[in-house]
PDB file of C-alpha atoms in Angstrom:
ATOM      1  CA  MET W   1      37.253  22.945  34.714  1.00 60.00           C
ATOM      2  CA  ASN W   2      36.268  24.840  37.852  1.00 66.00           C
ATOM      3  CA  LEU W   3      35.466  23.006  41.091  1.00 68.00           C
ATOM      4  CA  LYS W   4      31.744  22.685  40.336  1.00 72.00           C
ATOM      5  CA  GLU W   5      32.431  21.270  36.879  1.00 68.00           C
ATOM      6  CA  THR W   6      34.993  18.847  38.276  1.00 73.00           C
ATOM      7  CA  PHE W   7      32.578  17.333  40.790  1.00 70.00           C
ATOM      8  CA  THR W   8      29.624  17.387  38.404  1.00 77.00           C
ATOM      9  CA  VAL W   9      31.261  16.190  35.205  1.00 76.00           C
ATOM     10  CA  LEU W  10      34.257  13.965  35.910  1.00 77.00           C
ATOM     11  CA  PRO W  11      32.280  11.204  37.709  1.00 72.00           C
ATOM     12  CA  GLN W  12      30.035  10.917  34.636  1.00 67.00           C
ATOM     13  CA  TYR W  13      32.899   9.499  32.566  1.00 70.00           C
ATOM     14  CA  ALA W  14      33.021   6.465  34.863  1.00 71.00           C
ATOM     15  CA  LEU W  15      29.295   5.901  35.305  1.00 68.00           C
ATOM     16  CA  PRO W  16      27.573   2.957  33.565  1.00 71.00           C
ATOM     17  CA  HIS W  17      25.213   5.267  31.673  1.00 73.00           C
ATOM     18  CA  HIS W  18      22.984   2.693  30.005  1.00 77.00           C
ATOM     19  CA  ALA W  19      22.714   0.479  33.072  1.00 76.00           C
ATOM     20  CA  LEU W  20      21.602   3.432  35.193  1.00 72.00           C
ATOM     21  CA  SER W  21      19.100   4.463  32.538  1.00 72.00           C
ATOM     22  CA  GLY W  22      17.740   0.913  32.520  1.00 77.00           C
ATOM     23  CA  VAL W  23      17.174   1.094  36.278  1.00 75.00           C
ATOM     24  CA  MET W  24      15.479   4.482  35.865  1.00 73.00           C
ATOM     25  CA  SER W  25      13.225   3.014  33.182  1.00 78.00           C
ATOM     26  CA  LYS W  26      11.999   0.341  35.598  1.00 81.00           C
ATOM     27  CA  LEU W  27      11.333   2.948  38.277  1.00 82.00           C
ATOM     28  CA  THR W  28       9.513   5.352  35.979  1.00 82.00           C
ATOM     29  CA  HIS W  29       7.317   2.594  34.537  1.00 83.00           C
ATOM     30  CA  CYS W  30       6.484   1.067  37.936  1.00 86.00           C
ATOM     31  CA  GLN W  31       2.719   1.056  38.490  1.00 91.00           C
ATOM     32  CA  ASN W  32       2.779   0.841  42.279  1.00 90.00           C
ATOM     33  CA  LYS W  33       0.305   3.560  43.223  1.00 93.00           C
ATOM     34  CA  ILE W  34       2.083   4.751  46.369  1.00 93.00           C
ATOM     35  CA  TRP W  35       5.486   4.898  44.682  1.00 89.00           C
ATOM     36  CA  LYS W  36       4.418   6.580  41.452  1.00 92.00           C
ATOM     37  CA  ASN W  37       2.237   9.184  43.211  1.00 94.00           C
ATOM     38  CA  LEU W  38       5.073  10.051  45.598  1.00 94.00           C
ATOM     39  CA  PHE W  39       7.474  10.332  42.649  1.00 91.00           C
ATOM     40  CA  ILE W  40       5.080  12.584  40.719  1.00 93.00           C
ATOM     41  CA  LYS W  41       4.354  14.840  43.717  1.00 94.00           C
ATOM     42  CA  SER W  42       8.079  15.220  44.404  1.00 93.00           C
ATOM     43  CA  ILE W  43       8.848  16.322  40.836  1.00 91.00           C
ATOM     44  CA  VAL W  44       5.839  18.677  40.707  1.00 93.00           C
ATOM     45  CA  GLN W  45       6.973  20.386  43.912  1.00 93.00           C
ATOM     46  CA  LEU W  46      10.711  20.341  43.221  1.00 92.00           C
ATOM     47  CA  TYR W  47      10.517  21.746  39.687  1.00 91.00           C
ATOM     48  CA  GLY W  48       7.265  23.715  39.835  1.00 92.00           C
ATOM     49  CA  VAL W  49       5.393  21.718  37.181  1.00 93.00           C
ATOM     50  CA  ASN W  50       2.292  23.605  36.036  1.00 94.00           C
ATOM     51  CA  MET W  51      -0.396  20.948  36.361  1.00 93.00           C
ATOM     52  CA  GLN W  52      -3.076  23.469  35.365  1.00 94.00           C
ATOM     53  CA  GLU W  53      -1.924  22.970  31.771  1.00 95.00           C
ATOM     54  CA  ALA W  54      -2.230  19.191  31.915  1.00 95.00           C
ATOM     55  CA  LYS W  55      -5.182  17.502  30.251  1.00 95.00           C
ATOM     56  CA  PHE W  56      -5.487  15.259  33.294  1.00 95.00           C
ATOM     57  CA  GLN W  57      -4.629  16.758  36.683  1.00 92.00           C
ATOM     58  CA  GLU W  58      -5.548  13.889  38.994  1.00 92.00           C
ATOM     59  CA  LEU W  59      -2.490  11.810  39.840  1.00 91.00           C
ATOM     60  CA  ASP W  60      -4.560   8.612  39.808  1.00 91.00           C
ATOM     61  CA  HIS W  61      -5.106   9.086  36.071  1.00 94.00           C
ATOM     62  CA  TYR W  62      -1.437   8.258  35.439  1.00 93.00           C
ATOM     63  CA  ALA W  63      -0.564   4.569  35.517  1.00 94.00           C
ATOM     64  CA  SER W  64       3.130   5.326  36.089  1.00 93.00           C
ATOM     65  CA  PHE W  65       5.528   8.216  36.502  1.00 90.00           C
ATOM     66  CA  ASN W  66       6.379   7.959  32.807  1.00 89.00           C
ATOM     67  CA  ASP W  67       2.700   8.419  31.913  1.00 92.00           C
ATOM     68  CA  PHE W  68       2.787  11.649  33.899  1.00 92.00           C
ATOM     69  CA  PHE W  69       6.121  12.741  32.440  1.00 90.00           C
ATOM     70  CA  THR W  70       4.829  12.387  28.868  1.00 92.00           C
ATOM     71  CA  ARG W  71       1.438  13.882  29.795  1.00 94.00           C
ATOM     72  CA  GLU W  72      -0.846  15.556  27.278  1.00 95.00           C
ATOM     73  CA  LEU W  73      -1.672  19.239  27.528  1.00 96.00           C
ATOM     74  CA  LYS W  74      -5.162  20.681  27.610  1.00 95.00           C
ATOM     75  CA  ASP W  75      -6.626  21.623  24.251  1.00 93.00           C
ATOM     76  CA  GLY W  76      -5.565  25.204  23.565  1.00 92.00           C
ATOM     77  CA  ALA W  77      -2.734  25.202  26.120  1.00 94.00           C
ATOM     78  CA  ARG W  78      -0.300  25.915  23.265  1.00 95.00           C
ATOM     79  CA  GLN W  79      -0.961  27.827  20.070  1.00 95.00           C
ATOM     80  CA  ILE W  80       0.860  26.862  16.877  1.00 97.00           C
ATOM     81  CA  ASP W  81       1.808  29.937  14.838  1.00 97.00           C
ATOM     82  CA  SER W  82      -0.237  29.525  11.664  1.00 94.00           C
ATOM     83  CA  ALA W  83       1.697  31.918   9.406  1.00 96.00           C
ATOM     84  CA  ALA W  84       2.867  30.023   6.318  1.00 94.00           C
ATOM     85  CA  ASP W  85       6.487  31.124   6.766  1.00 96.00           C
ATOM     86  CA  ALA W  86       6.627  30.707  10.565  1.00 98.00           C
ATOM     87  CA  ILE W  87       8.902  28.058  12.063  1.00 98.00           C
ATOM     88  CA  ALA W  88       7.095  26.727  15.125  1.00 98.00           C
ATOM     89  CA  CYS W  89       9.105  25.897  18.231  1.00 98.00           C
ATOM     90  CA  PRO W  90       9.213  22.078  18.507  1.00 97.00           C
ATOM     91  CA  ALA W  91       9.202  21.931  22.311  1.00 96.00           C
ATOM     92  CA  ASP W  92       8.859  23.682  25.619  1.00 96.00           C
ATOM     93  CA  GLY W  93      12.259  24.432  27.098  1.00 94.00           C
ATOM     94  CA  ALA W  94      15.162  26.846  26.896  1.00 95.00           C
ATOM     95  CA  VAL W  95      17.443  27.731  24.011  1.00 96.00           C
ATOM     96  CA  SER W  96      20.892  26.289  24.585  1.00 95.00           C
ATOM     97  CA  GLN W  97      22.349  27.740  21.374  1.00 95.00           C
ATOM     98  CA  ALA W  98      21.121  28.893  17.961  1.00 96.00           C
ATOM     99  CA  GLY W  99      22.983  30.149  14.939  1.00 96.00           C
ATOM    100  CA  SER W 100      24.807  29.124  11.788  1.00 97.00           C
ATOM    101  CA  ILE W 101      26.614  25.905  10.931  1.00 97.00           C
ATOM    102  CA  SER W 102      30.128  27.058  10.041  1.00 93.00           C
ATOM    103  CA  ASN W 103      32.562  24.839   8.124  1.00 93.00           C
ATOM    104  CA  GLY W 104      30.476  21.849   9.098  1.00 94.00           C
ATOM    105  CA  ARG W 105      30.710  22.684  12.811  1.00 96.00           C
ATOM    106  CA  ILE W 106      27.925  23.427  15.314  1.00 96.00           C
ATOM    107  CA  PHE W 107      28.573  25.545  18.405  1.00 92.00           C
ATOM    108  CA  GLN W 108      27.996  23.741  21.699  1.00 90.00           C
ATOM    109  CA  ALA W 109      29.130  26.034  24.543  1.00 86.00           C
ATOM    110  CA  LYS W 110      32.222  27.639  26.093  1.00 78.00           C
ATOM    111  CA  GLY W 111      34.478  27.180  23.085  1.00 81.00           C
ATOM    112  CA  HIS W 112      33.265  23.669  22.305  1.00 90.00           C
ATOM    113  CA  ASP W 113      31.789  22.732  18.942  1.00 92.00           C
ATOM    114  CA  TYR W 114      31.099  19.476  17.128  1.00 94.00           C
ATOM    115  CA  SER W 115      30.728  18.106  13.633  1.00 95.00           C
ATOM    116  CA  ALA W 116      27.332  18.066  11.918  1.00 96.00           C
ATOM    117  CA  MET W 117      28.448  14.910  10.133  1.00 96.00           C
ATOM    118  CA  GLU W 118      29.197  13.166  13.437  1.00 95.00           C
ATOM    119  CA  LEU W 119      25.885  14.378  14.860  1.00 96.00           C
ATOM    120  CA  LEU W 120      24.062  12.780  11.918  1.00 96.00           C
ATOM    121  CA  GLY W 121      25.789   9.439  12.224  1.00 94.00           C
ATOM    122  CA  GLY W 122      28.981   9.972  10.202  1.00 91.00           C
ATOM    123  CA  ASP W 123      27.326  10.111   6.782  1.00 93.00           C
ATOM    124  CA  ALA W 124      28.876  12.872   4.638  1.00 94.00           C
ATOM    125  CA  GLU W 125      26.027  12.955   2.113  1.00 94.00           C
ATOM    126  CA  ARG W 126      23.446  13.307   4.896  1.00 95.00           C
ATOM    127  CA  ALA W 127      25.401  16.171   6.445  1.00 96.00           C
ATOM    128  CA  GLN W 128      26.007  17.936   3.109  1.00 96.00           C
ATOM    129  CA  ALA W 129      22.363  19.063   3.006  1.00 96.00           C
ATOM    130  CA  PHE W 130      23.021  21.223   6.069  1.00 97.00           C
ATOM    131  CA  GLU W 131      26.426  22.656   5.073  1.00 96.00           C
ATOM    132  CA  ASP W 132      26.562  26.352   6.082  1.00 96.00           C
ATOM    133  CA  GLY W 133      22.955  26.054   7.250  1.00 97.00           C
ATOM    134  CA  SER W 134      21.253  26.914  10.535  1.00 98.00           C
ATOM    135  CA  PHE W 135      20.892  25.084  13.824  1.00 97.00           C
ATOM    136  CA  ALA W 136      19.039  25.425  17.113  1.00 97.00           C
ATOM    137  CA  THR W 137      19.508  23.439  20.312  1.00 97.00           C
ATOM    138  CA  ILE W 138      16.636  23.367  22.836  1.00 97.00           C
ATOM    139  CA  TYR W 139      16.964  21.857  26.308  1.00 94.00           C
ATOM    140  CA  LEU W 140      13.929  20.355  28.032  1.00 93.00           C
ATOM    141  CA  SER W 141      14.012  20.480  31.844  1.00 89.00           C
ATOM    142  CA  PRO W 142      12.092  18.074  34.111  1.00 86.00           C
ATOM    143  CA  LYS W 143       9.216  20.572  34.469  1.00 89.00           C
ATOM    144  CA  ASP W 144       8.615  20.863  30.737  1.00 92.00           C
ATOM    145  CA  TYR W 145       6.121  19.188  28.430  1.00 92.00           C
ATOM    146  CA  HIS W 146       8.066  16.291  26.888  1.00 92.00           C
ATOM    147  CA  ARG W 147       6.340  15.679  23.587  1.00 95.00           C
ATOM    148  CA  LEU W 148       8.071  17.034  20.483  1.00 97.00           C
ATOM    149  CA  HIS W 149       6.198  18.619  17.583  1.00 98.00           C
ATOM    150  CA  MET W 150       6.937  19.571  13.985  1.00 98.00           C
ATOM    151  CA  PRO W 151       8.390  23.049  13.284  1.00 98.00           C
ATOM    152  CA  LEU W 152       7.171  22.788   9.663  1.00 98.00           C
ATOM    153  CA  THR W 153       5.108  20.306   7.704  1.00 98.00           C
ATOM    154  CA  GLY W 154       7.471  17.603   6.498  1.00 97.00           C
ATOM    155  CA  THR W 155       7.693  14.298   4.661  1.00 98.00           C
ATOM    156  CA  LEU W 156       9.849  11.796   6.521  1.00 98.00           C
ATOM    157  CA  LYS W 157      12.764  10.517   4.439  1.00 97.00           C
ATOM    158  CA  GLU W 158      15.091   8.840   6.916  1.00 97.00           C
ATOM    159  CA  MET W 159      15.533   7.968  10.586  1.00 97.00           C
ATOM    160  CA  VAL W 160      18.879   7.002  12.108  1.00 97.00           C
ATOM    161  CA  HIS W 161      19.470   5.580  15.593  1.00 96.00           C
ATOM    162  CA  ILE W 162      23.053   6.442  16.520  1.00 95.00           C
ATOM    163  CA  PRO W 163      24.769   4.732  19.478  1.00 92.00           C
ATOM    164  CA  GLY W 164      26.702   6.611  22.115  1.00 90.00           C
ATOM    165  CA  ARG W 165      27.119   7.547  25.771  1.00 87.00           C
ATOM    166  CA  LEU W 166      24.475   9.212  27.915  1.00 80.00           C
ATOM    167  CA  PHE W 167      26.132  12.225  29.518  1.00 78.00           C
ATOM    168  CA  SER W 168      23.864  14.697  31.261  1.00 79.00           C
ATOM    169  CA  VAL W 169      22.797  17.602  29.044  1.00 82.00           C
ATOM    170  CA  ASN W 170      22.550  20.231  31.781  1.00 75.00           C
ATOM    171  CA  ASN W 171      24.393  23.508  31.289  1.00 79.00           C
ATOM    172  CA  THR W 172      27.377  22.529  33.425  1.00 79.00           C
ATOM    173  CA  THR W 173      28.023  19.291  31.539  1.00 82.00           C
ATOM    174  CA  VAL W 174      27.387  20.812  28.103  1.00 84.00           C
ATOM    175  CA  GLY W 175      29.940  23.489  28.896  1.00 79.00           C
ATOM    176  CA  ALA W 176      32.584  20.984  30.003  1.00 79.00           C
ATOM    177  CA  VAL W 177      32.297  17.791  27.913  1.00 84.00           C
ATOM    178  CA  PRO W 178      33.718  18.211  24.391  1.00 83.00           C
ATOM    179  CA  ASN W 179      31.622  16.965  21.478  1.00 86.00           C
ATOM    180  CA  LEU W 180      28.781  16.045  23.847  1.00 90.00           C
ATOM    181  CA  PHE W 181      25.826  16.065  21.445  1.00 92.00           C
ATOM    182  CA  ALA W 182      27.770  14.067  18.862  1.00 93.00           C
ATOM    183  CA  ARG W 183      28.819  11.438  21.408  1.00 92.00           C
ATOM    184  CA  ASN W 184      25.505  10.864  23.228  1.00 92.00           C
ATOM    185  CA  GLU W 185      23.061   8.280  21.899  1.00 93.00           C
ATOM    186  CA  ARG W 186      20.514   9.983  19.638  1.00 94.00           C
ATOM    187  CA  VAL W 187      17.808   9.568  17.000  1.00 96.00           C
ATOM    188  CA  ALA W 188      18.077  11.746  13.866  1.00 97.00           C
ATOM    189  CA  CYS W 189      14.946  12.233  11.745  1.00 98.00           C
ATOM    190  CA  ILE W 190      15.335  13.802   8.294  1.00 98.00           C
ATOM    191  CA  PHE W 191      12.370  15.466   6.590  1.00 98.00           C
ATOM    192  CA  ASP W 192      11.680  17.212   3.296  1.00 97.00           C
ATOM    193  CA  THR W 193       9.878  20.516   3.892  1.00 97.00           C
ATOM    194  CA  ALA W 194       8.933  23.650   1.984  1.00 95.00           C
ATOM    195  CA  ALA W 195      12.238  25.052   3.293  1.00 97.00           C
ATOM    196  CA  GLY W 196      14.255  22.082   2.042  1.00 97.00           C
ATOM    197  CA  PRO W 197      15.762  19.358   4.246  1.00 97.00           C
ATOM    198  CA  MET W 198      15.098  19.610   7.975  1.00 98.00           C
ATOM    199  CA  ALA W 199      16.689  17.388  10.621  1.00 98.00           C
ATOM    200  CA  LEU W 200      15.280  16.863  14.104  1.00 98.00           C
ATOM    201  CA  ILE W 201      17.817  15.150  16.368  1.00 97.00           C
ATOM    202  CA  LEU W 202      16.510  13.746  19.654  1.00 96.00           C
ATOM    203  CA  VAL W 203      19.498  13.502  21.984  1.00 93.00           C
ATOM    204  CA  GLY W 204      19.491  11.001  24.831  1.00 87.00           C
ATOM    205  CA  ALA W 205      20.968  11.709  28.256  1.00 84.00           C
ATOM    206  CA  ILE W 206      21.613  10.049  31.592  1.00 78.00           C
ATOM    207  CA  PHE W 207      18.345   8.579  32.936  1.00 71.00           C
ATOM    208  CA  VAL W 208      16.525   9.140  29.631  1.00 66.00           C
ATOM    209  CA  SER W 209      15.006   5.684  29.492  1.00 58.00           C
ATOM    210  CA  SER W 210      13.809   5.868  25.894  1.00 82.00           C
ATOM    211  CA  VAL W 211      13.082   7.936  22.801  1.00 89.00           C
ATOM    212  CA  GLU W 212      10.094   7.209  20.586  1.00 92.00           C
ATOM    213  CA  THR W 213       8.498   8.577  17.434  1.00 96.00           C
ATOM    214  CA  VAL W 214       4.853   8.565  16.359  1.00 95.00           C
ATOM    215  CA  TRP W 215       5.515   6.517  13.208  1.00 96.00           C
ATOM    216  CA  HIS W 216       7.836   3.909  14.743  1.00 95.00           C
ATOM    217  CA  GLY W 217       7.125   3.715  18.443  1.00 93.00           C
ATOM    218  CA  VAL W 218      10.035   3.156  20.831  1.00 91.00           C
ATOM    219  CA  VAL W 219      13.369   3.495  18.990  1.00 92.00           C
ATOM    220  CA  THR W 220      15.688   3.258  21.972  1.00 87.00           C
ATOM    221  CA  PRO W 221      16.140   1.013  23.873  1.00 84.00           C
ATOM    222  CA  PRO W 222      17.644  -1.288  22.736  1.00 79.00           C
ATOM    223  CA  SER W 223      21.160   0.084  22.988  1.00 79.00           C
ATOM    224  CA  ILE W 224      23.229  -0.666  19.890  1.00 84.00           C
ATOM    225  CA  SER W 225      26.872  -0.789  18.786  1.00 82.00           C
ATOM    226  CA  ALA W 226      26.392   0.512  15.214  1.00 89.00           C
ATOM    227  CA  PRO W 227      23.884   2.938  13.666  1.00 92.00           C
ATOM    228  CA  ARG W 228      20.504   1.628  12.510  1.00 94.00           C
ATOM    229  CA  THR W 229      18.853   3.354   9.538  1.00 96.00           C
ATOM    230  CA  TRP W 230      15.271   3.360   8.261  1.00 96.00           C
ATOM    231  CA  ARG W 231      14.522   4.925   4.859  1.00 96.00           C
ATOM    232  CA  TYR W 232      11.002   5.916   3.875  1.00 96.00           C
ATOM    233  CA  GLU W 233      10.601   5.855   0.102  1.00 89.00           C
ATOM    234  CA  LYS W 234       7.067   4.502  -0.293  1.00 87.00           C
ATOM    235  CA  ASP W 235       4.145   5.722   1.801  1.00 88.00           C
ATOM    236  CA  ALA W 236       6.446   8.075   3.690  1.00 94.00           C
ATOM    237  CA  PRO W 237       4.727   9.688   6.693  1.00 95.00           C
ATOM    238  CA  ILE W 238       3.722  13.328   6.201  1.00 97.00           C
ATOM    239  CA  ILE W 239       3.466  15.191   9.502  1.00 97.00           C
ATOM    240  CA  GLU W 240       1.825  18.608   9.619  1.00 98.00           C
ATOM    241  CA  LYS W 241       3.345  21.612  11.378  1.00 98.00           C
ATOM    242  CA  GLY W 242       2.488  21.503  15.056  1.00 97.00           C
ATOM    243  CA  MET W 243       1.660  17.796  15.142  1.00 97.00           C
ATOM    244  CA  GLU W 244       3.459  15.489  17.567  1.00 97.00           C
ATOM    245  CA  MET W 245       6.456  13.680  16.057  1.00 97.00           C
ATOM    246  CA  GLY W 246       8.065  12.078  19.086  1.00 95.00           C
ATOM    247  CA  ARG W 247       8.719  12.185  22.791  1.00 92.00           C
ATOM    248  CA  PHE W 248      11.345  11.718  25.466  1.00 87.00           C
ATOM    249  CA  ASN W 249      10.585   9.229  28.214  1.00 81.00           C
ATOM    250  CA  MET W 250      12.523  11.430  30.657  1.00 71.00           C
ATOM    251  CA  GLY W 251      13.912  14.745  29.455  1.00 66.00           C
ATOM    252  CA  SER W 252      16.719  15.765  27.177  1.00 85.00           C
ATOM    253  CA  THR W 253      17.537  17.959  24.154  1.00 94.00           C
ATOM    254  CA  ILE W 254      16.276  18.443  20.603  1.00 96.00           C
ATOM    255  CA  ILE W 255      18.496  19.878  17.855  1.00 97.00           C
ATOM    256  CA  VAL W 256      16.969  21.348  14.684  1.00 98.00           C
ATOM    257  CA  LEU W 257      18.942  21.741  11.434  1.00 98.00           C
ATOM    258  CA  PHE W 258      18.092  23.550   8.187  1.00 98.00           C
ATOM    259  CA  GLY W 259      20.075  24.071   4.985  1.00 97.00           C
ATOM    260  CA  LYS W 260      21.965  27.126   3.750  1.00 97.00           C
ATOM    261  CA  GLU W 261      19.948  30.348   3.393  1.00 96.00           C
ATOM    262  CA  LYS W 262      16.681  28.490   3.932  1.00 97.00           C
ATOM    263  CA  ILE W 263      15.546  30.069   7.197  1.00 98.00           C
ATOM    264  CA  ALA W 264      16.292  32.944   9.569  1.00 97.00           C
ATOM    265  CA  TRP W 265      15.932  32.686  13.330  1.00 98.00           C
ATOM    266  CA  ASN W 266      14.187  35.519  15.155  1.00 97.00           C
ATOM    267  CA  ASP W 267      16.550  38.107  16.646  1.00 94.00           C
ATOM    268  CA  ASP W 268      15.472  37.223  20.197  1.00 94.00           C
ATOM    269  CA  PHE W 269      15.851  33.472  19.655  1.00 95.00           C
ATOM    270  CA  SER W 270      19.142  33.152  21.495  1.00 93.00           C
ATOM    271  CA  SER W 271      20.939  31.300  24.271  1.00 92.00           C
ATOM    272  CA  GLY W 272      19.112  31.208  27.598  1.00 92.00           C
ATOM    273  CA  ARG W 273      15.712  32.263  26.272  1.00 95.00           C
ATOM    274  CA  ALA W 274      12.706  30.296  27.517  1.00 96.00           C
ATOM    275  CA  VAL W 275      10.524  29.038  24.666  1.00 97.00           C
ATOM    276  CA  GLN W 276       7.152  27.366  24.338  1.00 96.00           C
ATOM    277  CA  LEU W 277       5.867  24.838  21.884  1.00 97.00           C
ATOM    278  CA  GLY W 278       4.288  26.438  18.815  1.00 97.00           C
ATOM    279  CA  GLU W 279       5.612  29.987  19.086  1.00 98.00           C
ATOM    280  CA  ALA W 280       7.365  31.371  16.015  1.00 98.00           C
ATOM    281  CA  ILE W 281      11.131  31.097  16.478  1.00 98.00           C
ATOM    282  CA  GLY W 282      12.076  31.975  12.908  1.00 97.00           C
ATOM    283  CA  ARG W 283      10.889  32.365   9.318  1.00 97.00           C
ATOM    284  CA  THR W 284      11.456  30.485   6.118  1.00 97.00           C
ATOM    285  CA  LEU W 285      13.126  32.468   3.329  1.00 95.00           C
ATOM    286  CA  ALA W 286      11.648  32.744  -0.146  1.00 68.00           C
TER     287      ALA W 286
END
């Protein structure tokens, strides 16, 4: 580690991640008007949030900071690529990494990689569907829209809440903490799509007070010591491409997985690229 990484990363190993996130949850859900408006204004100014895109621009509309953080966009603020073979970007943010899953491993950063099986909760059969497949990791910053949408139309088959730590997912920490995405708490959602199995993994991070999905509501908290699994065999939700599937109550990272030779990412869909919800980031293969 260099000096910056040492001071940024090493203290995180000792921090009480879940306790701090619990405190942040109370602060972000506080409905004191003076406090929440000051909090919102500070974030808007510090990160350059584009309030012109928000459906509601008056701060008094938001009951709490979390209401603002998970704000809706104006109708038409994002366009979902309608081409049948287009994979729509699931979120606003920046590409952390994108590429192929090699020998069951997913590239993280700076020589670090991690196991797809660990990412998906340690289930070999679940991970087998994505052997030698494709992955993309998208980081959402505090200025971004924090609702997550479907890249393709899918039928929900399984959701897994996987316990773990809550390391930061900023570039410095991702480049320094081995196995980060497979050790942070996360929610993995497995869908059947026209391109075969698709996994959307919502990765928690320090101060991410909760993750929720449209079919379940809040999944985390509570914090857990062993994975929880929900299987959807009857009346499984079908969610159309571009529709909301979940959200982060405070920001983090979404990882998308597809199976072998099922999709191809666009040539310019690569590390560091800014992306917007709905734009085509790849194509399904016939």
